[in-house]
XYZ file of C-alpha atoms in Angstrom:
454
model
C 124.676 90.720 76.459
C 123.047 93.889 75.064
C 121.265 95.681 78.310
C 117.872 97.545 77.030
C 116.670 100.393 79.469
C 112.677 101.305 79.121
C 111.680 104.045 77.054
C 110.992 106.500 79.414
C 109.077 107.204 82.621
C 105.370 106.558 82.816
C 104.947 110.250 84.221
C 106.320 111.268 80.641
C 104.417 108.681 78.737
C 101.124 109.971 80.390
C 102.075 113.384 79.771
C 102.562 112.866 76.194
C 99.670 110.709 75.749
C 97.025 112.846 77.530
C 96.449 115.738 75.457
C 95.630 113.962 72.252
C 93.673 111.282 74.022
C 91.298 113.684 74.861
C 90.535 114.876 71.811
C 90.647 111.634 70.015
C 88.286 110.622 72.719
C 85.953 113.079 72.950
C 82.872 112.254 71.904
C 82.786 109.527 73.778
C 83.862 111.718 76.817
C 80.845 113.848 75.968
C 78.594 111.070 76.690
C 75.234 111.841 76.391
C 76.163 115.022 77.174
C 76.588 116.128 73.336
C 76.347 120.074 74.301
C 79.284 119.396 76.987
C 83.039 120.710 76.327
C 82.348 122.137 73.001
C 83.375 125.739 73.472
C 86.812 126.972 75.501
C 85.693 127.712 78.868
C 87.496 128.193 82.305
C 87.355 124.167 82.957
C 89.057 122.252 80.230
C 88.472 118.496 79.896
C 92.162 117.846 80.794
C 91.759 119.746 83.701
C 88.976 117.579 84.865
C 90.881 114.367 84.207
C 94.137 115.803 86.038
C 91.933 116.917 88.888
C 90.759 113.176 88.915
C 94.005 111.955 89.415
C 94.998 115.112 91.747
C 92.392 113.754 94.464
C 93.463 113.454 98.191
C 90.672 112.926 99.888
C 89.663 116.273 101.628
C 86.572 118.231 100.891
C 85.768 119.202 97.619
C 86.569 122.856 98.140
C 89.757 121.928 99.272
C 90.529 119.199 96.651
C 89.319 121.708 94.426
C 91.715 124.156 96.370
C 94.875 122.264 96.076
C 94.637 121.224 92.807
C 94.501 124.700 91.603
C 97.648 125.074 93.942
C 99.311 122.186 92.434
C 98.735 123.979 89.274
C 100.454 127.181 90.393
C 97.548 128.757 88.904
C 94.627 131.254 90.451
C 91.504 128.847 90.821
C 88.823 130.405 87.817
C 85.894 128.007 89.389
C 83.638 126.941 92.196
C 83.755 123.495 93.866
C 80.236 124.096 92.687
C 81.104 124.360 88.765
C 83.929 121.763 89.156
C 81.897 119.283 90.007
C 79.121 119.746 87.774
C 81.377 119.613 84.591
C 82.625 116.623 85.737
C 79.038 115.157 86.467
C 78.951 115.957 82.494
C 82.225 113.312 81.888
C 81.634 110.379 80.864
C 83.865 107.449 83.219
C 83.440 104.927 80.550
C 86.389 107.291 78.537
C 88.312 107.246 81.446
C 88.598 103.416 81.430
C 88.881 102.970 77.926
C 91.770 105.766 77.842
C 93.575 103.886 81.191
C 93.657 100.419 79.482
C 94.859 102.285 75.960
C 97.649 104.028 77.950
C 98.834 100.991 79.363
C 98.636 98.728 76.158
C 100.687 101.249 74.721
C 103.240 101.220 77.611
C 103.324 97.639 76.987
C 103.748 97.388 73.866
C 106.588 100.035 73.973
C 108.704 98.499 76.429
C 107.700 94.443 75.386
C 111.168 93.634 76.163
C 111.973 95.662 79.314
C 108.074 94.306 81.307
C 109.104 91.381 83.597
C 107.707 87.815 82.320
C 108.093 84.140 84.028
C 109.468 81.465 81.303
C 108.902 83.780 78.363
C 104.715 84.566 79.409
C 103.214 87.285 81.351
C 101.749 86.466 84.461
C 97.954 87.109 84.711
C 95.743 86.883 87.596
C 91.351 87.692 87.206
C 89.878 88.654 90.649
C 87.088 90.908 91.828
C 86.447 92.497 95.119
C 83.379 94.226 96.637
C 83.486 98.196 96.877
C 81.683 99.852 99.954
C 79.428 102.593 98.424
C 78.016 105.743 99.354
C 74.683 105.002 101.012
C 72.014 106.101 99.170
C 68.637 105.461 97.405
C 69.746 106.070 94.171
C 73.301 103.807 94.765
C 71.237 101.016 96.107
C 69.033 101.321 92.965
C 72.121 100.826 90.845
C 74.386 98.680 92.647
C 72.653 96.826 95.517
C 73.575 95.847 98.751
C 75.585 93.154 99.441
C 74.886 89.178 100.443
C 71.131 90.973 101.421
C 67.676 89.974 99.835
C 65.149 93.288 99.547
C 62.703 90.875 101.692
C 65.053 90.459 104.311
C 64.688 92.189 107.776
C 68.333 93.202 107.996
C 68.563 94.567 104.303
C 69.023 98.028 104.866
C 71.668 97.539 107.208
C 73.675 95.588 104.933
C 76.290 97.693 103.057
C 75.244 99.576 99.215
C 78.175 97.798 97.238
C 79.920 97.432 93.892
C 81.608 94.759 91.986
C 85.212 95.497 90.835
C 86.627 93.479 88.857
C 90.363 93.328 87.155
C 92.884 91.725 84.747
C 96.203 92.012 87.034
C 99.904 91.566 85.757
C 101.230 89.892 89.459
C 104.598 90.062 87.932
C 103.964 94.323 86.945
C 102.133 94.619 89.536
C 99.490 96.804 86.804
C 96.114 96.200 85.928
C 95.375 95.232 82.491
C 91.775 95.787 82.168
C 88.903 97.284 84.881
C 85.328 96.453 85.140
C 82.925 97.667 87.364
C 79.233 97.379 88.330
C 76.506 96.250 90.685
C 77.301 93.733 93.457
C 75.620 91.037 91.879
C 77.201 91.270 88.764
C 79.011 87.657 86.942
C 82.529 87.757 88.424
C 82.665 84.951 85.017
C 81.189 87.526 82.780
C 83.441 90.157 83.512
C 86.124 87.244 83.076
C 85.559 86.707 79.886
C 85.583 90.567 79.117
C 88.779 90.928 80.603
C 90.077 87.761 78.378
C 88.671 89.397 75.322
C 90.364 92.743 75.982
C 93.560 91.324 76.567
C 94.059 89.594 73.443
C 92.655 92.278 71.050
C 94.991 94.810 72.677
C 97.811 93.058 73.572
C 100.655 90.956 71.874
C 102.584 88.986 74.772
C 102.368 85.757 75.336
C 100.570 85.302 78.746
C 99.668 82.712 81.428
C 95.710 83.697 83.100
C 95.607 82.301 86.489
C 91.749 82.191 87.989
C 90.922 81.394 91.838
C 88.013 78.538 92.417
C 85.010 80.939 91.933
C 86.014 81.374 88.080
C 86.154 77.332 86.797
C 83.662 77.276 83.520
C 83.575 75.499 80.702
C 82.999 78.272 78.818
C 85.997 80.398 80.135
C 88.189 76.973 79.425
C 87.144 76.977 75.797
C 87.333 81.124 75.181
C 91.140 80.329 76.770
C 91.990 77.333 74.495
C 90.166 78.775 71.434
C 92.181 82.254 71.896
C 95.216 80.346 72.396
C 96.066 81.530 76.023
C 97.242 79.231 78.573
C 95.674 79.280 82.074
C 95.568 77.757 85.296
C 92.009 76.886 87.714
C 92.458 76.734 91.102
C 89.234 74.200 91.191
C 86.743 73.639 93.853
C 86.220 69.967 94.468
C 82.692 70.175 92.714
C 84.178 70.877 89.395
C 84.267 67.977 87.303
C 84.313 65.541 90.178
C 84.097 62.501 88.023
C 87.224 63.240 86.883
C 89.118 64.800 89.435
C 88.107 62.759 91.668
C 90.015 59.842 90.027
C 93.401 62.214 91.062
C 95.837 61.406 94.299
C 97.172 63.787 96.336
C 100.291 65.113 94.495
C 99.620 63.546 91.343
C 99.930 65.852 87.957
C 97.578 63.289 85.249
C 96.445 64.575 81.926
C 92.580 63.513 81.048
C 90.862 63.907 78.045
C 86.980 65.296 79.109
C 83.917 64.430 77.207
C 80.233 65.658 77.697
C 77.230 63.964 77.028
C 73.542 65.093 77.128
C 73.278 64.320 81.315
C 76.584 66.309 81.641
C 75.244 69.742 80.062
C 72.202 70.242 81.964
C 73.557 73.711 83.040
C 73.896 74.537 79.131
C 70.437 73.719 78.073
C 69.258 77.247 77.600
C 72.397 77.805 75.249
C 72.093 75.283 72.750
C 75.023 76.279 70.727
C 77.032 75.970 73.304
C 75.733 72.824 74.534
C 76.327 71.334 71.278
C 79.778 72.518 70.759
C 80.418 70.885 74.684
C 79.046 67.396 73.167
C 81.019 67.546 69.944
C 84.678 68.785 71.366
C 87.138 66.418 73.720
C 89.437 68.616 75.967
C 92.732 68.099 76.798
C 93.059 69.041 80.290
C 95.907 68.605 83.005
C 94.540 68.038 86.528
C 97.438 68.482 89.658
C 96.869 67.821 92.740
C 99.919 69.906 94.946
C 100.551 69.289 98.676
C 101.023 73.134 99.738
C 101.514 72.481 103.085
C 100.558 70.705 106.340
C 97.754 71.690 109.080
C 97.752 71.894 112.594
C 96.765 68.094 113.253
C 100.062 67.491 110.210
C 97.405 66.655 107.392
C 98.348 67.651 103.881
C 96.722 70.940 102.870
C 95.746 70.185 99.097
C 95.409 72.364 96.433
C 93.558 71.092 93.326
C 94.837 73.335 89.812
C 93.470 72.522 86.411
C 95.522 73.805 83.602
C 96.587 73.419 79.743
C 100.209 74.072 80.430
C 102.103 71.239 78.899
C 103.765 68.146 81.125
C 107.206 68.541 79.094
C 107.534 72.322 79.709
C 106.081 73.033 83.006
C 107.052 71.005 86.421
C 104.520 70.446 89.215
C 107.163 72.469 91.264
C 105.982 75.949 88.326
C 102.527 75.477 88.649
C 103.230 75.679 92.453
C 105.236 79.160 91.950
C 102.167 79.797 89.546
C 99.876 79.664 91.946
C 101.779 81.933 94.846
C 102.371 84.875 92.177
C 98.795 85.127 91.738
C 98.027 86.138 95.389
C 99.761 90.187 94.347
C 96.777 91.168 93.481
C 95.350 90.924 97.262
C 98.510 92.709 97.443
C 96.649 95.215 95.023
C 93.627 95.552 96.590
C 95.186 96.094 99.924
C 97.040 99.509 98.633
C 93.665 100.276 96.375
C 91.605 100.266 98.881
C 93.342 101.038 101.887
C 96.287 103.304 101.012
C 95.009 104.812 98.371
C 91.687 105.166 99.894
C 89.758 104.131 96.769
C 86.395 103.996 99.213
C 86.939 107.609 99.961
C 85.011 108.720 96.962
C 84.577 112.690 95.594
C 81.005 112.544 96.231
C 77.505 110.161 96.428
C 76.604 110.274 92.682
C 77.242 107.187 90.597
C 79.674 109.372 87.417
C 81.847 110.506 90.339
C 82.271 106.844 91.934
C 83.198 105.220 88.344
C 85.718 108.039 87.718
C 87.206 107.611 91.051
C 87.674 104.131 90.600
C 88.895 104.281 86.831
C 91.471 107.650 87.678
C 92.820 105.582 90.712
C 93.787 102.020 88.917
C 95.570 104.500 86.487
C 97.099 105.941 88.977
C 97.891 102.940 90.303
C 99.528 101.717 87.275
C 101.911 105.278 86.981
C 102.563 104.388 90.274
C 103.786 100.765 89.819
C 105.599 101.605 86.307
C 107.826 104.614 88.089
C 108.436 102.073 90.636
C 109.364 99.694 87.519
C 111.281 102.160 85.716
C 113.416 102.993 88.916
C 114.299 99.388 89.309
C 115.572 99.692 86.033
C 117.158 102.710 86.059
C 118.895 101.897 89.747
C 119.541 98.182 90.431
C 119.030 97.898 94.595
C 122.217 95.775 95.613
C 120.636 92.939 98.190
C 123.061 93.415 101.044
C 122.897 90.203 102.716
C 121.993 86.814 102.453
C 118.872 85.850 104.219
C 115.328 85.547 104.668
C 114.688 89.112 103.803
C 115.128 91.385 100.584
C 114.635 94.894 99.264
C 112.371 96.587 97.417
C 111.052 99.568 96.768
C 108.284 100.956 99.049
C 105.227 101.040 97.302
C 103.726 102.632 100.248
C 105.955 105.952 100.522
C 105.264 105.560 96.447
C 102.087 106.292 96.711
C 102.392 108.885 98.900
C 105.159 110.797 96.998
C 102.860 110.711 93.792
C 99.617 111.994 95.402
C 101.681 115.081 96.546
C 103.267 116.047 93.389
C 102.465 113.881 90.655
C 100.597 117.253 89.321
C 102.909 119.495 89.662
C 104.967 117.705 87.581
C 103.127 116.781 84.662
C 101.604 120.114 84.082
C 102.079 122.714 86.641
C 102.280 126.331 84.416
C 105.920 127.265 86.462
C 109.013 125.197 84.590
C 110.854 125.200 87.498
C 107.877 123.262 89.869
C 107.068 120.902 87.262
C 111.094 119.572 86.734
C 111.488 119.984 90.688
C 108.496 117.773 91.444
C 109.520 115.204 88.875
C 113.185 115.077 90.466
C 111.680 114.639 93.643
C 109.399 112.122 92.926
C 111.766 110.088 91.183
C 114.469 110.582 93.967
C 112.058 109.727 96.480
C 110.874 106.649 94.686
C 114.758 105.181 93.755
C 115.692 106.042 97.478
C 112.694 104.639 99.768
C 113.273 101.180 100.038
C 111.755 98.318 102.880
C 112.816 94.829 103.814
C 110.244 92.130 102.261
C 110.263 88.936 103.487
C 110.800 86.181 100.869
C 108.046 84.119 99.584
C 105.434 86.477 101.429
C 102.484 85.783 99.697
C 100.539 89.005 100.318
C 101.303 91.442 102.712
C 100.009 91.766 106.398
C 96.251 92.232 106.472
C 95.120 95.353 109.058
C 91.798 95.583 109.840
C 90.358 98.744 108.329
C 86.580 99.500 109.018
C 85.360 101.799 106.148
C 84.195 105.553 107.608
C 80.257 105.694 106.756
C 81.157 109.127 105.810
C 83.545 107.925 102.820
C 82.339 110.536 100.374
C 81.526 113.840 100.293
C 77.723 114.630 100.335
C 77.363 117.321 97.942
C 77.319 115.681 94.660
């Protein structure tokens, strides 16, 4: 059997892509800032965006500092003037220039990306970011689970919405939304749907936890020709579902009549189309597991995967590979110190959060690229395995992921990228199998996460 290697590194495929990007990109990077980043000046717009991904979390004169120093190059600029120009950047390009980078990663190594049965693995989930505390946040985002009437509102946290499209099997985010706390987790569902099939050409599987069951996600799906699976909250058509045993697998065909779309009345298209369509739907009940009193923890999936392909036993490994992206989350927010933004203004928290899921993704595709570069030889049977530490990943790459994609001295820029890829092939930590998601630690954010400048 012909072996087939990826491409190349991700730190090379960024540092090919990024130059062009940003000039394809750049009216849209100049926002509504059409004066902005028209002339040469001391502050290029690349050297904003690698600053963005350069950030460790100090003070902005000495994140400002070190990046210069990671540049081997005499700092031109204030913290002051930094961070002003990139006040001027629009996030939005960051995002849209993250998801084209990885698309194109994808797309270049289709046959080298791990899949299950021939599909990618997909997994929509959103989690609430902790926010700078100010007026001007809590205009834009909110606080969350708080009413403005209620006594305790201003002591609730000023929070965000993140939302994402996450490969479990990649371990890379596919698409990135962000916005107030009470934003649609459904809406940005369907956004993240939408994105993913005009950008990218593997088959995939979408796997959506109980908050996300719609009838209009479940027709989007069918109607682009993805397959899915629901975890389903028992409220979700209960007059069907509730026909189901514990650890039966039954498909039922699902009708809607007038009384049935109530919720739909204010889209009438829709409700229409609801009343006019049957849906083929498989319903499975899975025994997970028992309680403490030996009663069967139950599990109810809803799915379009077909009974002659797909065993009760694979929607059951389905539904375990879609807990990585707590997995995710975890190292977002807690080794990578998303929360820990450059400063209070709104720009500086969307580029924070769109530079670090890039990041992220560099992070997990070295990590991929390694594995296939270096096979790790499991050296025992057991309940254990190896893998590669993310953790000591991450922390390799925020000290010289820089210096090697553009640092002015040669010599730095191939002895970071040896180093980084030396460290990344040779750090490697015992995993327990079947581990869901790893050890939660209880992290209380600092209400100083931010720098209070800008």
């Amino acid at each position: 059997m012909e072996v087939t290697y990826m491409v190349d590194s991700a730190i090379h495929a960024v540092h090919d892509y990024l130059p062009d990007a940003s000039l394809h990109f750049l009216e849209l990077i100049k926002g509504d800032n059409p004066d902005s980043f028209t002339r040469l000046r001391k502050l290029s717009v690349l050297d904003i965006i690698y600053q963005m991904f350069d950030r460790k979390g100090c003070s902005q004169w000495s994140d400002i500092m070190n990046f210069y120093d990671d540049l081997n190059k005499k700092q031109t600029i204030t913290e002051t003037g930094f961070y002003l120009a990139r006040k001027k950047f629009n996030p939005e390009a960051l995002r849209v220039m993250s998801n084209e980078f990885i698309a194109n990663f994808y797309d270049n190594n289709a046959d080298e990306m791990k899949k299950w049965k021939n599909h990618l693995v997909l997994s929509v989930d959103g989690s609430k970011i902790i926010l700078p505390n100010t007026k001007e946040n809590e205009a834009i985002f909110g606080r969350i689970n708080a009413k403005p009437t209620s006594k305790d509102f201003d002591s609730k946290p000023v929070s965000g919405l993140l939302s994402t499209l996450h490969d479990c099997l990649n371990d890379t985010f596919l698409d990135v939304k962000f916005g107030p706390c009470s934003s649609s987790e459904k809406y940005f569902a369907s956004k993240h749907i939408t994105t993913y099939c005009e950008n990218f050409i593997d088959s995939a599987i979408f796997t959506l936890d109980r908050g996300y069951p719609s009838m209009r996600l479940v027709d989007q799906l069918i109607n682009s020709k993805q397959y899915f699976v629901f975890r389903l909250p028992s409220s979700f058509l209960k007059a069907y579902t509730n026909q189901i045993k514990a650890g039966e697998d039954k498909v039922i065909h699902i009708t809607f009549d007038r009384e049935s779309t109530n919720q739909y009345r204010d889209d009438i298209q829709f409700r229409q189309h609801l009343m006019n369509t049957t849906y083929t739907l498989r319903f499975t009940k899975l025994i997970i597991g028992q309680d403490k009193d030996d009663q069967d923890i139950v599990e109810l999936l809803m799915s379009n995967l077909p009974e002659d392909e797909y065993s009760k036993d694979d929607l059951k490994e389905l539904y375990h590979l879609r807990w990585t992206i707590e997995t995710s989350y975890n190292r977002l927010k807690n080794r990578m110190k998303l929360e820990n933004f450059s400063g209070y203004k709104s720009t500086l928290i969307y580029q924070d959060i769109y530079a670090d899921i890039w990041l992220y993704n560099i992070i997990s595709l070295e990590i991929l690229y390694a594995n296939d570069q270096v096979a790790i030889e499991q050296k025992q049977e057991g309940e254990y395995i190896l893998k590669r530490n993310f953790n000591k990943a991450i922390g390799i790459m925020k000290k010289l992921f820089i210096r090697a994609l553009i640092s002015m001295d040669e010599d730095t820029n191939d002895y970071a990228l040896s180093v980084i890829k030396d460290n990344i092939a040779g750090n490697l930590v015992w995993i327990k199998k079947g581990r869901a998601y790893e050890r939660k630690r209880t992290t209380t954010p600092s209400s100083m996460s931010y720098k209070s400048t800008y």
